[in-house]
């Protein structure tokens, strides 16, 4: 596990509980219990909001992976931390008795300040599937830039609320291209294991996988990959696999087997609410202000920083504007949030001493989607677990790793669906647009072509072997490739460029970046384990030397 989180079928013969015990992934019953979702969210999200004029020793902007790691380690070091989060706390059930909306029944909870859904699959069987919804501070932000839509989680827990939970450690031989200034020996000996333990990572039981009806789609993906000579690998996840087995047995409320993924998962997924944030709450040293958006950070006359924060209402309007001071500020608003804010602060003169690397090195982790139409003798199953657990590895030969992803429609589709991560070299830059008062990103749709070519190194060969074709009805009319989006934004405040080698922003003492904006555009796999491990590394150094 230290060298790679990708394991093939033959190498995973231990039971899931023994696997978790062996690798240290035991968080305790409360942290792993799917039934504890609402209670644990409430324990994190109901702290008193930050007050106008308040002084805090440390302010963390964002509650995703990097911010949660920083807050936990600072709190355990005896430092009081205040976290501000633009999204909601997600601790109150809706009229249906659940906190999160179902993927097939989107409502106001589903999207951040949209009046119509913007699903990654816009069409199905020739029909558009987006629908009107009430405008609300919902959980998924589909943020549109020139040439690309970036999907981001909004709420206490950040992206952990809306991702598929695929918790992958990059292969050791690929790490040098991911973070060239970071000591790989330290990452694989200390920080990746620490991150995996903190996140509660585990792998599906291969024996159960082979018999579970909900993974028929993944078994078809495995069979077809192997027949074309590609290795199929099991991928670790932060889902509670025991809970999923109970879902399949009908003894607990369904979650992954009810298609929950895109707009949150009510029971089985170990989001940050159940792991790092639950541990944060136990320290008593952290307070969290949801629905608070930082708009300015400037040096304070007496030292530290003056921070301006808008308190939002659920329609997106501003209820109040507050000014607080902080001795130290950690930017953890995600690749897009942190990069936009720093770009604005530099360009408008709030932090003019930031260097010229701010906003640069942004990438989409090479994301591209596609679907394939299978033969009638290869059904993929009407009931599909929304949690992917395997993929096709052609990184070394073709520059692509493809998740075998679900299509949890509730009907038999005879289709295989994939999200590919590719070695796309293209990088974009954020810039301040004074005319509009907004930050732009100069990504071009044509920059996705390398990703398509790399994904084709897998799927052209499978189609040729199986005598199948690409689906053309998922992303528009006669459109094969989902080349309009990313789930994995990375970069914009790159480590050892915009910051020093531990995330300290050049030009200002006491300002830090500790999220995915540090990683220059690609991790070769799903990025959140690397974001978490890098944050564990950086905050350890910062506490030891700066605090």
Short mmCIF file of N, CA and C in Angstrom, two decimals, residues 105-180:
data_model
loop_
_atom_site.label_atom_id
_atom_site.label_comp_id
_atom_site.label_asym_id
_atom_site.label_seq_id
_atom_site.Cartn_x
_atom_site.Cartn_y
_atom_site.Cartn_z
N UNK A 105 -33.11 12.57 -8.67
CA UNK A 105 -34.18 13.51 -8.33
C UNK A 105 -33.58 14.81 -7.80
N UNK A 106 -32.89 15.55 -8.65
CA UNK A 106 -32.24 16.79 -8.18
C UNK A 106 -33.27 17.83 -7.75
N UNK A 107 -32.89 18.62 -6.76
CA UNK A 107 -33.71 19.74 -6.30
C UNK A 107 -32.78 20.87 -5.89
N UNK A 108 -33.28 21.81 -5.11
CA UNK A 108 -32.46 22.96 -4.76
C UNK A 108 -31.17 22.60 -4.02
N UNK A 109 -31.18 21.48 -3.31
CA UNK A 109 -29.98 21.05 -2.59
C UNK A 109 -28.85 20.65 -3.54
N UNK A 110 -29.16 20.44 -4.80
CA UNK A 110 -28.23 19.78 -5.70
C UNK A 110 -27.17 20.70 -6.28
N UNK A 111 -27.50 21.97 -6.52
CA UNK A 111 -26.56 22.85 -7.24
C UNK A 111 -26.38 24.18 -6.52
N UNK A 112 -25.19 24.70 -6.69
CA UNK A 112 -24.82 25.98 -6.12
C UNK A 112 -25.35 27.11 -6.99
N UNK A 113 -26.42 27.76 -6.52
CA UNK A 113 -26.96 28.98 -7.11
C UNK A 113 -27.22 28.85 -8.60
N UNK A 114 -27.89 27.76 -8.98
CA UNK A 114 -28.35 27.57 -10.35
C UNK A 114 -29.86 27.40 -10.35
N UNK A 115 -30.47 27.76 -11.48
CA UNK A 115 -31.90 27.53 -11.64
C UNK A 115 -32.19 26.36 -12.57
N UNK A 116 -31.12 25.73 -13.06
CA UNK A 116 -31.25 24.53 -13.88
C UNK A 116 -30.04 23.65 -13.62
N UNK A 117 -30.25 22.36 -13.54
CA UNK A 117 -29.13 21.46 -13.30
C UNK A 117 -28.16 21.50 -14.47
N UNK A 118 -26.93 21.14 -14.18
CA UNK A 118 -25.90 21.06 -15.22
C UNK A 118 -25.13 19.77 -14.99
N UNK A 119 -25.77 18.65 -15.33
CA UNK A 119 -25.19 17.35 -15.07
C UNK A 119 -24.07 17.04 -16.07
N UNK A 120 -23.07 16.30 -15.62
CA UNK A 120 -21.97 15.97 -16.55
C UNK A 120 -22.46 15.20 -17.77
N UNK A 121 -23.45 14.33 -17.57
CA UNK A 121 -24.13 13.69 -18.70
C UNK A 121 -25.39 14.50 -18.99
N UNK A 122 -25.36 15.23 -20.09
CA UNK A 122 -26.46 16.16 -20.37
C UNK A 122 -27.61 15.51 -21.12
N UNK A 123 -27.36 14.34 -21.73
CA UNK A 123 -28.37 13.68 -22.54
C UNK A 123 -28.39 12.19 -22.21
N UNK A 124 -29.52 11.55 -22.50
CA UNK A 124 -29.61 10.10 -22.34
C UNK A 124 -30.65 9.57 -23.32
N UNK A 125 -30.24 8.63 -24.15
CA UNK A 125 -31.12 8.05 -25.18
C UNK A 125 -31.72 9.12 -26.07
N UNK A 126 -30.93 10.16 -26.33
CA UNK A 126 -31.37 11.20 -27.24
C UNK A 126 -32.15 12.33 -26.61
N UNK A 127 -32.39 12.27 -25.30
CA UNK A 127 -33.19 13.30 -24.64
C UNK A 127 -32.34 14.09 -23.65
N UNK A 128 -32.51 15.42 -23.60
CA UNK A 128 -31.82 16.21 -22.57
C UNK A 128 -32.38 15.87 -21.19
N UNK A 129 -31.51 15.82 -20.18
CA UNK A 129 -31.96 15.37 -18.86
C UNK A 129 -31.87 16.46 -17.80
N UNK A 130 -31.32 17.63 -18.12
CA UNK A 130 -31.28 18.70 -17.11
C UNK A 130 -32.67 19.26 -16.88
N UNK A 131 -32.92 19.72 -15.65
CA UNK A 131 -34.24 20.19 -15.27
C UNK A 131 -34.14 21.44 -14.41
N UNK A 132 -35.23 22.19 -14.35
CA UNK A 132 -35.27 23.41 -13.55
C UNK A 132 -35.30 23.06 -12.06
N UNK A 133 -34.59 23.87 -11.27
CA UNK A 133 -34.55 23.69 -9.82
C UNK A 133 -34.60 25.06 -9.16
N UNK A 134 -34.97 25.13 -7.88
CA UNK A 134 -34.93 26.42 -7.17
C UNK A 134 -33.48 26.87 -6.97
N UNK A 135 -33.27 28.16 -7.03
CA UNK A 135 -31.94 28.72 -6.78
C UNK A 135 -31.62 28.62 -5.30
N UNK A 136 -30.49 28.01 -4.97
CA UNK A 136 -30.17 27.71 -3.58
C UNK A 136 -28.67 27.45 -3.47
N UNK A 137 -28.14 27.61 -2.29
CA UNK A 137 -26.73 27.34 -2.06
C UNK A 137 -26.52 25.83 -1.92
N UNK A 138 -26.72 25.12 -3.02
CA UNK A 138 -26.65 23.67 -3.03
C UNK A 138 -25.23 23.14 -3.02
N UNK A 139 -25.10 21.83 -3.09
CA UNK A 139 -23.86 21.15 -2.76
C UNK A 139 -22.84 21.06 -3.90
N UNK A 140 -23.30 21.13 -5.15
CA UNK A 140 -22.40 20.95 -6.29
C UNK A 140 -22.34 22.22 -7.11
N UNK A 141 -21.14 22.74 -7.26
CA UNK A 141 -20.93 23.94 -8.07
C UNK A 141 -20.39 23.51 -9.43
N UNK A 142 -21.15 23.78 -10.48
CA UNK A 142 -20.68 23.58 -11.84
C UNK A 142 -20.26 24.95 -12.35
N UNK A 143 -18.99 25.29 -12.11
CA UNK A 143 -18.51 26.64 -12.39
C UNK A 143 -17.97 26.71 -13.82
N UNK A 144 -18.54 27.61 -14.60
CA UNK A 144 -18.20 27.71 -16.02
C UNK A 144 -17.09 28.72 -16.24
N UNK A 145 -16.06 28.26 -16.93
CA UNK A 145 -15.01 29.13 -17.43
C UNK A 145 -14.95 29.00 -18.95
N UNK A 146 -14.10 29.79 -19.56
CA UNK A 146 -13.91 29.67 -21.00
C UNK A 146 -13.38 28.28 -21.33
N UNK A 147 -14.17 27.48 -22.03
CA UNK A 147 -13.71 26.19 -22.51
C UNK A 147 -13.86 25.03 -21.56
N UNK A 148 -14.33 25.26 -20.32
CA UNK A 148 -14.39 24.14 -19.38
C UNK A 148 -15.35 24.46 -18.23
N UNK A 149 -16.04 23.43 -17.76
CA UNK A 149 -16.85 23.50 -16.54
C UNK A 149 -16.12 22.73 -15.45
N UNK A 150 -15.94 23.38 -14.30
CA UNK A 150 -15.22 22.75 -13.19
C UNK A 150 -16.23 22.41 -12.10
N UNK A 151 -16.33 21.11 -11.77
CA UNK A 151 -17.24 20.66 -10.72
C UNK A 151 -16.52 20.67 -9.38
N UNK A 152 -17.18 21.31 -8.38
CA UNK A 152 -16.59 21.47 -7.06
C UNK A 152 -17.66 21.27 -5.99
N UNK A 153 -17.26 20.73 -4.85
CA UNK A 153 -18.18 20.58 -3.73
C UNK A 153 -18.32 21.88 -2.97
N UNK A 154 -19.54 22.16 -2.51
CA UNK A 154 -19.81 23.35 -1.72
C UNK A 154 -20.43 22.92 -0.39
N UNK A 155 -19.71 23.15 0.68
CA UNK A 155 -20.21 22.80 2.00
C UNK A 155 -19.08 22.42 2.91
N UNK A 156 -19.39 22.26 4.19
CA UNK A 156 -18.40 21.83 5.16
C UNK A 156 -17.99 20.40 4.81
N UNK A 157 -16.76 20.25 4.37
CA UNK A 157 -16.28 18.99 3.83
C UNK A 157 -15.84 19.10 2.39
N UNK A 158 -16.15 20.21 1.73
CA UNK A 158 -15.66 20.48 0.38
C UNK A 158 -15.93 19.38 -0.62
N UNK A 159 -14.92 19.05 -1.41
CA UNK A 159 -15.08 18.06 -2.46
C UNK A 159 -15.37 16.67 -1.97
N UNK A 160 -15.08 16.39 -0.69
CA UNK A 160 -15.36 15.05 -0.16
C UNK A 160 -16.85 14.75 -0.14
N UNK A 161 -17.68 15.79 -0.22
CA UNK A 161 -19.12 15.60 -0.18
C UNK A 161 -19.67 15.05 -1.48
N UNK A 162 -18.98 15.31 -2.60
CA UNK A 162 -19.58 15.03 -3.91
C UNK A 162 -18.76 14.10 -4.79
N UNK A 163 -17.56 13.72 -4.36
CA UNK A 163 -16.77 12.85 -5.22
C UNK A 163 -17.16 11.39 -5.03
N UNK A 164 -16.61 10.52 -5.87
CA UNK A 164 -16.89 9.10 -5.79
C UNK A 164 -16.06 8.37 -4.76
N UNK A 165 -15.19 9.08 -4.08
CA UNK A 165 -14.42 8.51 -2.99
C UNK A 165 -13.26 7.64 -3.40
N UNK A 166 -12.86 7.66 -4.68
CA UNK A 166 -11.75 6.82 -5.13
C UNK A 166 -10.44 7.38 -4.58
N UNK A 167 -9.88 6.64 -3.62
CA UNK A 167 -8.77 7.13 -2.81
C UNK A 167 -7.47 6.47 -3.27
N UNK A 168 -6.83 7.07 -4.25
CA UNK A 168 -5.73 6.41 -4.94
C UNK A 168 -4.41 7.10 -4.63
N UNK A 169 -3.43 6.32 -4.21
CA UNK A 169 -2.06 6.79 -4.08
C UNK A 169 -1.36 6.58 -5.42
N UNK A 170 -0.71 7.61 -5.96
CA UNK A 170 -0.02 7.42 -7.24
C UNK A 170 1.05 6.33 -7.15
N UNK A 171 1.29 5.67 -8.24
CA UNK A 171 2.41 4.74 -8.28
C UNK A 171 3.71 5.50 -8.00
N UNK A 172 4.58 4.85 -7.27
CA UNK A 172 5.82 5.50 -6.86
C UNK A 172 6.60 6.03 -8.07
N UNK A 173 6.62 5.27 -9.15
CA UNK A 173 7.43 5.69 -10.30
C UNK A 173 6.86 6.92 -11.00
N UNK A 174 5.60 7.27 -10.71
CA UNK A 174 4.99 8.45 -11.33
C UNK A 174 5.09 9.70 -10.46
N UNK A 175 5.52 9.54 -9.21
CA UNK A 175 5.43 10.65 -8.27
C UNK A 175 6.33 11.83 -8.65
N UNK A 176 7.50 11.55 -9.21
CA UNK A 176 8.41 12.62 -9.57
C UNK A 176 7.82 13.63 -10.53
N UNK A 177 6.91 13.18 -11.38
CA UNK A 177 6.25 14.09 -12.32
C UNK A 177 5.09 14.84 -11.66
N UNK A 178 4.62 14.35 -10.53
CA UNK A 178 3.49 14.98 -9.83
C UNK A 178 3.98 16.15 -8.98
N UNK A 179 4.93 15.89 -8.10
CA UNK A 179 5.46 16.90 -7.19
C UNK A 179 6.99 16.80 -7.19
N UNK A 180 7.65 17.38 -8.17
CA UNK A 180 9.09 17.16 -8.34
C UNK A 180 9.94 17.71 -7.20
#
